[in-house]
CSV table of C-alpha atoms in Angstrom, one decimal:
chain,number,residue,atom,x,y,z
T,1,MET,CA,31.1,37.9,-11.8
T,2,GLU,CA,27.4,38.3,-11.3
T,3,ASN,CA,27.6,35.9,-8.4
T,4,LEU,CA,30.4,37.8,-6.8
T,5,MET,CA,28.5,41.1,-7.0
T,6,GLN,CA,25.5,39.5,-5.4
T,7,ASN,CA,27.5,37.9,-2.6
T,8,ALA,CA,29.8,40.9,-1.8
T,9,PRO,CA,27.3,43.0,0.1
T,10,GLN,CA,25.6,40.1,1.9
T,11,GLU,CA,28.3,39.7,4.6
T,12,PRO,CA,27.9,43.2,6.1
T,13,LYS,CA,24.1,42.9,5.8
T,14,SER,CA,24.2,39.6,7.6
T,15,SER,CA,26.6,41.1,10.2
T,16,ASN,CA,24.3,44.1,10.7
T,17,LYS,CA,21.3,41.9,11.1
T,18,THR,CA,23.3,39.9,13.7
T,19,ILE,CA,24.2,43.0,15.7
T,20,ILE,CA,20.6,44.4,15.5
T,21,LYS,CA,19.1,41.1,16.6
T,22,GLY,CA,21.6,40.7,19.4
T,23,PHE,CA,20.7,44.2,20.6
T,24,LEU,CA,17.0,43.4,20.4
T,25,ILE,CA,17.5,40.2,22.4
T,26,VAL,CA,19.3,42.2,25.1
T,27,VAL,CA,16.3,44.7,25.2
T,28,LEU,CA,13.9,41.7,25.4
T,29,SER,CA,15.9,40.2,28.3
T,30,VAL,CA,15.7,43.5,30.2
T,31,LEU,CA,11.9,43.7,29.6
T,32,LEU,CA,11.4,40.1,30.8
T,33,LEU,CA,13.3,41.0,34.0
T,34,LEU,CA,10.6,43.4,34.8
T,35,PHE,CA,8.6,40.4,35.8
T,36,VAL,CA,11.0,39.8,38.7
T,37,PRO,CA,9.6,42.4,41.0
T,38,PHE,CA,6.1,41.0,40.4
T,39,ILE,CA,7.3,37.5,41.4
T,40,MET,CA,9.1,38.9,44.4
T,41,ASP,CA,6.0,40.6,45.6
T,42,LEU,CA,4.1,37.4,45.1
T,43,ILE,CA,6.6,35.5,47.3
T,44,SER,CA,6.4,38.3,49.9
T,45,GLU,CA,2.6,38.1,49.9
T,46,ARG,CA,2.6,34.3,50.4
T,47,SER,CA,5.2,34.5,53.1
T,48,GLN,CA,3.1,37.1,54.9
T,49,ASN,CA,0.1,34.8,54.7
T,50,ARG,CA,2.2,32.1,56.3
T,51,ASP,CA,3.4,34.4,59.0
T,52,SER,CA,-0.1,35.6,59.8
T,53,VAL,CA,-1.5,32.0,60.1
T,54,ILE,CA,1.4,31.1,62.4
T,55,GLU,CA,0.8,34.2,64.5
T,56,GLU,CA,-2.9,33.4,64.7
T,57,ILE,CA,-2.2,29.8,65.9
T,58,SER,CA,0.4,31.1,68.3
T,59,SER,CA,-2.0,33.7,69.8
T,60,LYS,CA,-4.5,30.9,70.7
T,61,TRP,CA,-1.8,28.6,72.1
T,62,GLY,CA,0.9,30.8,73.5
T,63,GLY,CA,3.4,33.0,71.6
T,64,LYS,CA,7.1,33.4,71.8
T,65,GLN,CA,8.0,33.1,75.5
T,66,THR,CA,10.6,34.8,77.6
T,67,LEU,CA,10.9,34.1,81.3
T,68,TYR,CA,12.1,37.1,83.4
T,69,GLY,CA,13.4,36.6,86.9
T,70,PRO,CA,12.5,35.8,89.6
T,71,PHE,CA,13.3,39.0,91.5
T,72,VAL,CA,12.6,40.3,95.0
T,73,ARG,CA,10.8,43.7,95.0
T,74,ILE,CA,10.8,45.8,98.1
T,75,VAL,CA,8.5,48.9,98.3
T,76,TYR,CA,9.4,51.2,101.2
T,77,ARG,CA,9.1,54.6,102.6
T,78,LYS,CA,12.0,56.9,103.3
T,79,GLN,CA,12.4,60.4,104.5
T,80,ILE,CA,14.0,62.9,102.2
T,81,ARG,CA,14.3,66.6,102.1
T,82,ASP,CA,12.2,68.5,99.6
T,83,GLU,CA,13.0,71.7,97.8
T,84,LYS,CA,12.3,73.7,101.0
T,85,ASN,CA,14.6,71.5,103.0
T,86,ASN,CA,11.7,70.0,104.9
T,87,LEU,CA,11.7,66.3,105.7
T,88,VAL,CA,9.0,64.4,103.8
T,89,TRP,CA,8.1,60.8,103.3
T,90,GLU,CA,8.7,59.4,99.8
T,91,THR,CA,7.8,56.0,98.4
T,92,PHE,CA,10.6,54.0,96.7
T,93,SER,CA,10.9,50.5,95.2
T,94,SER,CA,14.0,48.4,94.7
T,95,ILE,CA,14.5,45.3,92.7
T,96,VAL,CA,16.9,42.7,93.9
T,97,SER,CA,18.5,40.1,91.6
T,98,ALA,CA,19.3,36.6,92.8
T,99,ASP,CA,22.7,35.4,93.6
T,100,GLU,CA,22.1,32.0,92.0
T,101,LEU,CA,19.5,31.1,89.4
T,102,THR,CA,19.2,27.5,88.1
T,103,ILE,CA,16.6,26.6,85.5
T,104,GLU,CA,16.1,23.1,84.2
T,105,GLY,CA,13.5,22.2,81.6
T,106,ASP,CA,12.2,19.4,79.3
T,107,LEU,CA,10.6,20.8,76.2
T,108,LYS,CA,8.3,18.8,73.9
T,109,THR,CA,7.4,20.1,70.5
T,110,SER,CA,4.4,19.5,68.2
T,111,ILE,CA,3.3,20.7,64.8
T,112,LYS,CA,-0.1,22.4,64.3
T,113,LYS,CA,-1.2,22.6,60.6
T,114,ARG,CA,-3.6,25.2,59.1
T,115,ASN,CA,-4.2,24.5,55.5
T,116,ILE,CA,-0.7,24.3,53.9
T,117,TYR,CA,1.0,26.1,56.8
T,118,LYS,CA,2.7,24.7,59.9
T,119,ALA,CA,3.4,26.2,63.3
T,120,ILE,CA,5.9,24.8,65.8
T,121,LEU,CA,4.3,24.6,69.3
T,122,TYR,CA,5.8,23.4,72.5
T,123,GLN,CA,5.1,22.5,76.1
T,124,THR,CA,7.7,22.7,78.8
T,125,ASP,CA,8.1,22.0,82.5
T,126,LEU,CA,10.6,24.4,84.0
T,127,ASN,CA,12.1,23.9,87.5
T,128,VAL,CA,13.3,27.4,88.6
T,129,ASN,CA,15.5,27.5,91.7
T,130,ALA,CA,16.7,30.9,93.0
T,131,THR,CA,19.0,31.9,95.9
T,132,PHE,CA,18.7,35.4,97.2
T,133,GLU,CA,20.5,37.0,100.1
T,134,SER,CA,18.6,37.0,103.4
T,135,TYR,CA,15.8,39.5,103.9
T,136,ASP,CA,17.7,41.2,106.7
T,137,SER,CA,20.7,41.7,104.5
T,138,ILE,CA,18.5,43.3,101.8
T,139,ILE,CA,17.0,45.7,104.4
T,140,ASN,CA,20.4,46.6,105.7
T,141,HIS,CA,21.7,47.3,102.2
T,142,LEU,CA,18.7,49.6,101.5
T,143,LYS,CA,19.5,51.3,104.8
T,144,ILE,CA,15.9,51.3,105.9
T,145,ASP,CA,13.9,50.1,109.0
T,146,SER,CA,11.7,47.0,108.4
T,147,SER,CA,8.8,49.1,109.8
T,148,ASN,CA,9.0,51.3,106.8
T,149,VAL,CA,8.6,48.5,104.3
T,150,ILE,CA,5.2,48.7,102.5
T,151,SER,CA,5.4,45.4,100.6
T,152,SER,CA,7.9,42.5,100.0
T,153,LYS,CA,7.2,40.5,96.9
T,154,LEU,CA,8.7,37.8,94.7
T,155,ILE,CA,8.0,38.7,91.0
T,156,ILE,CA,8.5,37.0,87.7
T,157,GLY,CA,7.6,38.1,84.2
T,158,ILE,CA,6.3,36.0,81.3
T,159,SER,CA,5.9,37.2,77.7
T,160,ASP,CA,2.5,35.6,77.1
T,161,GLU,CA,0.5,34.6,80.1
T,162,LYS,CA,-1.9,32.6,77.9
T,163,GLY,CA,0.9,30.0,77.8
T,164,ILE,CA,0.7,29.3,81.6
T,165,THR,CA,-1.1,25.9,82.0
T,166,GLU,CA,-1.0,25.6,85.9
T,167,ARG,CA,-0.9,28.0,88.8
T,168,ILE,CA,2.6,29.2,89.6
T,169,VAL,CA,3.7,29.0,93.3
T,170,ALA,CA,7.0,29.9,95.1
T,171,ARG,CA,8.1,27.4,97.7
T,172,ASP,CA,10.8,27.0,100.3
T,173,ALA,CA,11.1,24.0,102.5
T,174,THR,CA,7.9,24.7,104.5
T,175,HIS,CA,5.9,27.5,102.9
T,176,GLU,CA,4.1,28.1,99.6
T,177,TYR,CA,3.0,31.4,98.0
T,178,GLU,CA,0.9,31.6,94.8
T,179,PHE,CA,1.8,34.1,92.1
T,180,LEU,CA,-1.0,36.3,90.8
T,181,TYR,CA,-1.1,38.7,87.9
T,182,ASP,CA,0.0,42.1,89.0
T,183,GLN,CA,-0.9,44.9,86.6
T,184,TYR,CA,0.7,47.6,88.7
T,185,ILE,CA,4.3,46.3,88.3
T,186,ASP,CA,6.7,47.2,85.6
T,187,ILE,CA,10.3,46.7,86.6
T,188,ARG,CA,11.7,48.3,83.4
T,189,ASP,CA,12.8,51.9,83.2
T,190,SER,CA,10.0,54.0,81.9
T,191,ARG,CA,12.5,56.2,80.0
T,192,TYR,CA,13.1,53.4,77.6
T,193,TYR,CA,9.8,51.5,77.6
T,194,ASN,CA,6.4,53.1,77.2
T,195,SER,CA,4.4,50.2,78.7
T,196,ALA,CA,4.6,46.6,80.0
T,197,SER,CA,2.2,45.3,77.4
T,198,ASP,CA,4.7,42.7,76.1
T,199,ILE,CA,5.4,41.3,79.6
T,200,SER,CA,2.9,39.8,82.0
T,201,TYR,CA,4.1,40.3,85.6
T,202,MET,CA,3.1,38.1,88.4
T,203,SER,CA,3.8,38.6,92.1
T,204,CYS,CA,3.3,37.0,95.5
T,205,GLU,CA,3.6,38.7,98.8
T,206,PHE,CA,5.7,36.6,101.1
T,207,ASP,CA,6.1,36.5,104.9
T,208,THR,CA,9.4,38.2,105.6
T,209,LYS,CA,9.9,36.3,108.9
T,210,LYS,CA,9.1,32.8,107.5
T,211,MET,CA,10.2,32.8,103.8
T,212,ASP,CA,13.6,31.3,103.2
T,213,LEU,CA,15.0,33.4,100.3
T,214,SER,CA,18.0,31.2,100.0
T,215,ALA,CA,16.0,28.3,98.7
T,216,VAL,CA,13.2,29.5,96.4
T,217,GLN,CA,11.6,26.9,94.1
T,218,ILE,CA,9.2,27.9,91.3
T,219,PRO,CA,7.9,25.2,89.0
T,220,VAL,CA,6.5,26.7,85.8
T,221,LYS,CA,4.4,24.8,83.2
T,222,LEU,CA,4.5,26.8,80.1
T,223,LYS,CA,3.2,26.6,76.5
T,224,GLY,CA,4.6,28.6,73.6
T,225,SER,CA,5.6,28.7,70.0
T,226,GLN,CA,8.6,29.2,67.8
T,227,GLU,CA,11.1,30.2,70.5
T,228,ILE,CA,11.8,30.4,74.2
T,229,TYR,CA,14.2,32.8,76.0
T,230,PHE,CA,15.5,33.4,79.4
T,231,VAL,CA,17.1,36.4,81.1
T,232,ALA,CA,20.5,36.2,82.8
T,233,SER,CA,19.3,38.0,85.9
T,234,ALA,CA,21.5,36.5,88.6
T,235,LYS,CA,25.2,36.5,89.5
T,236,ASN,CA,25.3,32.9,88.4
T,237,THR,CA,22.7,31.9,85.9
T,238,LYS,CA,22.6,28.2,84.8
T,239,VAL,CA,20.1,26.9,82.4
T,240,THR,CA,19.7,23.3,81.1
T,241,LEU,CA,17.2,22.8,78.4
T,242,THR,CA,16.3,19.5,76.7
T,243,THR,CA,14.2,19.5,73.5
T,244,ASP,CA,13.1,17.0,70.9
T,245,TRP,CA,13.3,19.4,68.0
T,246,GLU,CA,16.2,18.8,65.6
T,247,ASP,CA,16.6,22.2,63.8
T,248,LEU,CA,17.6,24.6,66.5
T,249,LYS,CA,19.1,28.1,66.5
T,250,TYR,CA,20.7,29.3,69.7
T,251,ASP,CA,20.3,33.0,69.8
T,252,GLY,CA,20.6,36.0,72.2
T,253,ASN,CA,23.6,37.4,73.9
T,254,TYR,CA,24.9,34.1,75.3
T,255,LEU,CA,25.5,30.8,73.5
T,256,PRO,CA,25.4,27.4,75.3
T,257,GLU,CA,28.6,26.1,76.7
T,258,GLN,CA,27.7,22.5,76.0
T,259,GLN,CA,25.4,20.7,73.6
T,260,GLN,CA,24.7,17.0,73.8
T,261,GLN,CA,22.7,14.9,71.4
T,262,LYS,CA,21.2,11.5,72.1
T,263,GLN,CA,18.2,9.4,71.1
T,264,ASP,CA,15.5,8.6,73.6
T,265,SER,CA,15.4,4.9,74.3
T,266,ILE,CA,11.6,4.8,74.7
T,267,SER,CA,10.2,7.3,72.1
T,268,LYS,CA,13.2,6.9,69.7
T,269,LYS,CA,13.1,10.6,69.2
T,270,PHE,CA,16.1,12.9,68.8
T,271,LEU,CA,17.0,14.8,71.9
T,272,GLU,CA,19.3,17.7,72.3
T,273,THR,CA,20.4,19.2,75.7
T,274,ALA,CA,22.0,22.6,75.9
T,275,ASN,CA,23.7,24.1,79.0
T,276,TRP,CA,24.3,27.7,79.7
T,277,SER,CA,26.4,28.9,82.6
T,278,ILE,CA,26.7,32.7,82.9
T,279,PHE,CA,28.5,34.6,85.5
T,280,GLN,CA,28.1,38.4,86.1
T,281,SER,CA,29.8,40.2,88.9
T,282,SER,CA,27.2,42.9,88.7
T,283,PRO,CA,23.9,41.4,87.3
T,284,MET,CA,21.4,43.6,85.6
T,285,LYS,CA,23.9,46.6,85.9
T,286,GLY,CA,23.8,46.3,89.6
T,287,LYS,CA,22.3,43.7,92.0
T,288,TYR,CA,19.9,46.4,93.4
T,289,TRP,CA,18.1,48.5,90.8
T,290,SER,CA,14.9,50.4,90.4
T,291,GLY,CA,14.3,50.0,86.7
T,292,ASN,CA,16.5,48.2,84.1
T,293,SER,CA,17.0,50.0,80.8
T,294,ASP,CA,17.6,47.1,78.5
T,295,PHE,CA,16.5,43.5,79.3
T,296,ASP,CA,17.4,42.5,75.7
T,297,SER,CA,21.1,42.7,76.6
T,298,TYR,CA,20.6,39.8,79.0
T,299,LYS,CA,18.3,37.5,76.9
T,300,PHE,CA,19.3,34.2,75.5
T,301,GLY,CA,17.5,31.1,74.3
T,302,VAL,CA,16.6,28.9,71.4
T,303,GLU,CA,14.6,29.3,68.3
T,304,PHE,CA,12.9,26.3,66.6
T,305,LEU,CA,13.5,26.5,62.9
T,306,GLN,CA,11.6,25.1,60.0
T,307,MET,CA,14.4,24.2,57.6
T,308,SER,CA,11.9,23.8,54.8
T,309,ASP,CA,11.6,27.6,54.5
T,310,ASN,CA,10.5,27.4,50.9
T,311,TYR,CA,9.9,31.2,50.5
T,312,THR,CA,13.5,32.1,51.3
T,313,LYS,CA,14.8,29.5,48.8
T,314,VAL,CA,12.4,30.6,46.0
T,315,ASP,CA,13.3,34.2,46.7
T,316,ARG,CA,17.0,33.3,46.3
T,317,SER,CA,16.3,31.4,43.0
T,318,VAL,CA,14.4,34.4,41.5
T,319,LYS,CA,17.5,36.5,42.1
T,320,TYR,CA,19.2,34.3,39.5
T,321,ALA,CA,16.6,35.2,36.9
T,322,ILE,CA,19.2,37.1,34.9
T,323,LEU,CA,21.2,33.9,34.5
T,324,PHE,CA,18.2,31.7,33.6
T,325,ILE,CA,17.1,34.1,30.9
T,326,GLY,CA,20.4,35.5,29.7
T,327,LEU,CA,22.2,32.2,29.3
T,328,THR,CA,19.2,30.6,27.6
T,329,PHE,CA,19.0,33.4,25.1
T,330,ILE,CA,22.8,33.4,24.5
T,331,THR,CA,22.6,29.7,23.8
T,332,PHE,CA,19.9,30.2,21.2
T,333,PHE,CA,21.8,33.2,19.7
T,334,PHE,CA,25.0,31.2,19.2
T,335,ALA,CA,23.0,28.3,17.7
T,336,GLU,CA,21.3,30.7,15.3
T,337,ASN,CA,24.6,32.2,14.3
T,338,ARG,CA,26.0,28.8,13.4
T,339,GLY,CA,23.0,28.3,11.1
T,340,LYS,CA,21.6,25.5,13.3
T,341,LEU,CA,18.5,27.4,14.4
T,342,ASN,CA,16.2,30.1,13.2
T,343,MET,CA,14.2,31.9,15.8
T,344,HIS,CA,12.0,35.0,15.7
T,345,LEU,CA,12.0,37.6,18.5
T,346,VAL,CA,8.5,36.3,19.3
T,347,HIS,CA,10.0,32.9,19.9
T,348,TYR,CA,12.6,34.4,22.3
T,349,GLY,CA,9.8,36.2,24.1
T,350,LEU,CA,7.8,33.0,24.5
T,351,VAL,CA,10.8,31.1,25.9
T,352,GLY,CA,11.5,34.0,28.3
T,353,ILE,CA,7.9,34.0,29.5
T,354,SER,CA,8.1,30.2,30.1
T,355,ILE,CA,11.2,30.8,32.3
T,356,CYS,CA,9.3,33.5,34.3
T,357,VAL,CA,6.3,31.1,34.7
T,358,ASN,CA,8.8,28.6,36.0
T,359,PHE,CA,9.3,30.7,39.2
T,360,VAL,CA,5.6,31.0,39.8
T,361,LEU,CA,5.3,27.2,39.3
T,362,LEU,CA,8.2,26.7,41.7
T,363,LEU,CA,6.6,28.9,44.4
T,364,SER,CA,3.1,27.2,44.2
T,365,ILE,CA,4.4,23.6,44.2
T,366,SER,CA,6.9,24.3,47.0
T,367,GLU,CA,4.0,25.2,49.3
T,368,TYR,CA,2.8,21.6,49.1
T,369,LEU,CA,5.8,19.4,48.3
T,370,GLY,CA,8.8,21.4,49.6
T,371,PHE,CA,11.4,23.3,47.7
T,372,ASP,CA,13.5,20.3,46.5
T,373,TRP,CA,10.7,18.4,44.8
T,374,ALA,CA,9.2,21.7,43.5
T,375,TYR,CA,12.5,22.7,41.9
T,376,LEU,CA,12.8,19.2,40.3
T,377,ILE,CA,9.3,19.3,38.9
T,378,SER,CA,9.3,23.0,37.7
T,379,ALA,CA,12.8,22.8,36.2
T,380,SER,CA,12.0,19.5,34.4
T,381,ALA,CA,8.7,20.8,33.0
T,382,THR,CA,10.4,24.1,31.9
T,383,ILE,CA,13.4,22.3,30.3
T,384,LEU,CA,11.1,19.8,28.4
T,385,LEU,CA,8.8,22.6,27.2
T,386,ILE,CA,11.7,24.7,25.8
T,387,VAL,CA,13.5,21.7,24.3
T,388,SER,CA,10.3,20.4,22.6
T,389,PHE,CA,9.6,24.0,21.3
T,390,VAL,CA,13.2,24.3,19.9
T,391,HIS,CA,13.0,20.8,18.4
T,392,GLY,CA,9.8,21.8,16.6
T,393,LEU,CA,11.7,24.9,15.1
T,394,ALA,CA,15.0,23.3,14.3
T,395,LYS,CA,14.0,19.7,13.4
T,396,ASP,CA,17.6,18.8,14.4
T,397,LYS,CA,18.3,16.2,17.1
T,398,LYS,CA,21.9,17.4,17.6
T,399,ILE,CA,21.0,21.0,18.4
T,400,THR,CA,18.1,19.9,20.5
T,401,SER,CA,20.4,17.6,22.5
T,402,ILE,CA,22.9,20.4,23.0
T,403,ILE,CA,20.3,22.8,24.2
T,404,PHE,CA,18.8,20.1,26.5
T,405,LEU,CA,22.3,19.6,28.0
T,406,VAL,CA,23.0,23.3,28.4
T,407,LEU,CA,19.7,24.0,30.2
T,408,SER,CA,20.1,20.9,32.4
T,409,LEU,CA,23.6,22.0,33.5
T,410,LEU,CA,22.3,25.5,34.1
T,411,TYR,CA,19.4,24.4,36.3
T,412,LEU,CA,21.7,22.0,38.2
T,413,PHE,CA,24.3,24.7,38.7
T,414,ILE,CA,21.7,27.1,40.2
T,415,TYR,CA,20.3,24.4,42.4
T,416,ALA,CA,23.7,23.6,43.8
T,417,ILE,CA,24.3,27.3,44.6
T,418,LEU,CA,20.9,27.5,46.4
T,419,GLN,CA,21.9,24.5,48.6
T,420,LEU,CA,25.0,26.3,49.8
T,421,LYS,CA,25.2,29.0,52.4
T,422,GLU,CA,28.6,30.5,53.3
T,423,GLN,CA,30.2,29.0,50.1
T,424,ALA,CA,27.4,30.2,47.8
T,425,LEU,CA,29.2,33.4,46.7
T,426,LEU,CA,32.5,31.5,46.1
T,427,VAL,CA,31.0,28.7,44.1
T,428,GLY,CA,28.7,31.0,42.2
T,429,SER,CA,31.4,33.5,41.3
T,430,ILE,CA,33.7,30.7,40.1
T,431,GLY,CA,30.9,29.1,38.1
T,432,ILE,CA,29.9,32.4,36.4
T,433,PHE,CA,33.6,33.1,35.6
T,434,ILE,CA,33.8,29.7,33.8
T,435,ILE,CA,30.6,30.5,31.9
T,436,VAL,CA,31.8,33.9,30.8
T,437,SER,CA,35.1,32.3,29.6
T,438,ILE,CA,33.1,29.8,27.5
T,439,LEU,CA,30.9,32.5,26.0
T,440,MET,CA,34.0,34.6,25.2
T,441,HIS,CA,35.5,31.6,23.3
T,442,PHE,CA,32.4,31.1,21.2
T,443,SER,CA,31.8,34.8,20.6
T,444,LYS,CA,35.1,34.8,18.6
T,445,LYS,CA,33.5,32.7,15.9
T,446,ILE,CA,30.8,35.2,15.3
T,447,LYS,CA,31.3,37.7,12.5
T,448,TRP,CA,30.3,41.1,14.0
T,449,SER,CA,31.6,43.3,11.2
């Protein structure tokens, strides 16, 4: 009887302790998640350091390049009536787009390292061929007399003139005209753009009686970094670009119609050739225009990717911190309830801190070895640390083995999700559903009241 009286109140006391400890573990988990914003800020800081180094390297070599044009620019005088109905001379300018524009280029890439960071640089030889209507047709369309023409120029625009490695000339069959930097030109509409600081315009005055505008050739040797773009400025714009970089992202408002991959027989390097063919019945919102409002609507090109973007992957892994911490704590809680383990809240806190440190370890190692090796090393170190800690508390090989298996499966599951892109949500949601089902099954064996 005495034993029964002693044992009778113990069950509710034990149940109350279980509920209280469960609640405290949840509170501790929430507190540990406060480390997540700190880790995210650290990732952002390191990523910004990387971007600033790449930008510094690019600024000395040549930045992201976009080729604008070529165009014909006619500046002329025309009589108009003023507010008092008097005839006065006014100066106008008109930009003429090409009928045909063909660009062919071979692009060779290289890697420039600065400490632990890498920048993708390139050099390219572009053969630009443009066909314009005849000069007389342009003058007739503008309804002006040739004697009223102030200047007739070919113009091109380049994002970063530092990338120009040789003088640029316009040629026809018999004549050659050199392009020079022209600070007085901006062919964009001033209502939409405040300045031309992001485009370097170059122009050459051509002989209107000798220049054959139907066969303009402009070789361009250009350096740049990270990406190269073109502008679909003609009725028919055709671009063929061959590059030795494997990880490419075709971007802009037009995608290539064809992509061919092959291996160079001499260098044994991977080569990819992309072909764009773009037809516009009214290029640049009209073949003749005085200022285009939106060049970006006609841009297209290729971006050179670094697939080992460790910061993005680490950032994604940190977003699963609730799974890392929550499932680890739940495993310990169930083991405790079955009488296999006895852990204080301090022990839970130490395990939680080790999981948070895991993300910092993952970030730091990934900067040197890449994400995959960093994940393997940091995950293995964290799992071994937690398992050895639990083994020291439980002195039970079976429970230690179970926790080792659960943690290993958890880290493998998260790694698999991180490798996926479009399917990550599907696989992750199914996996979490299965985990919740397992937890619900084991929770039925716990006496809560």
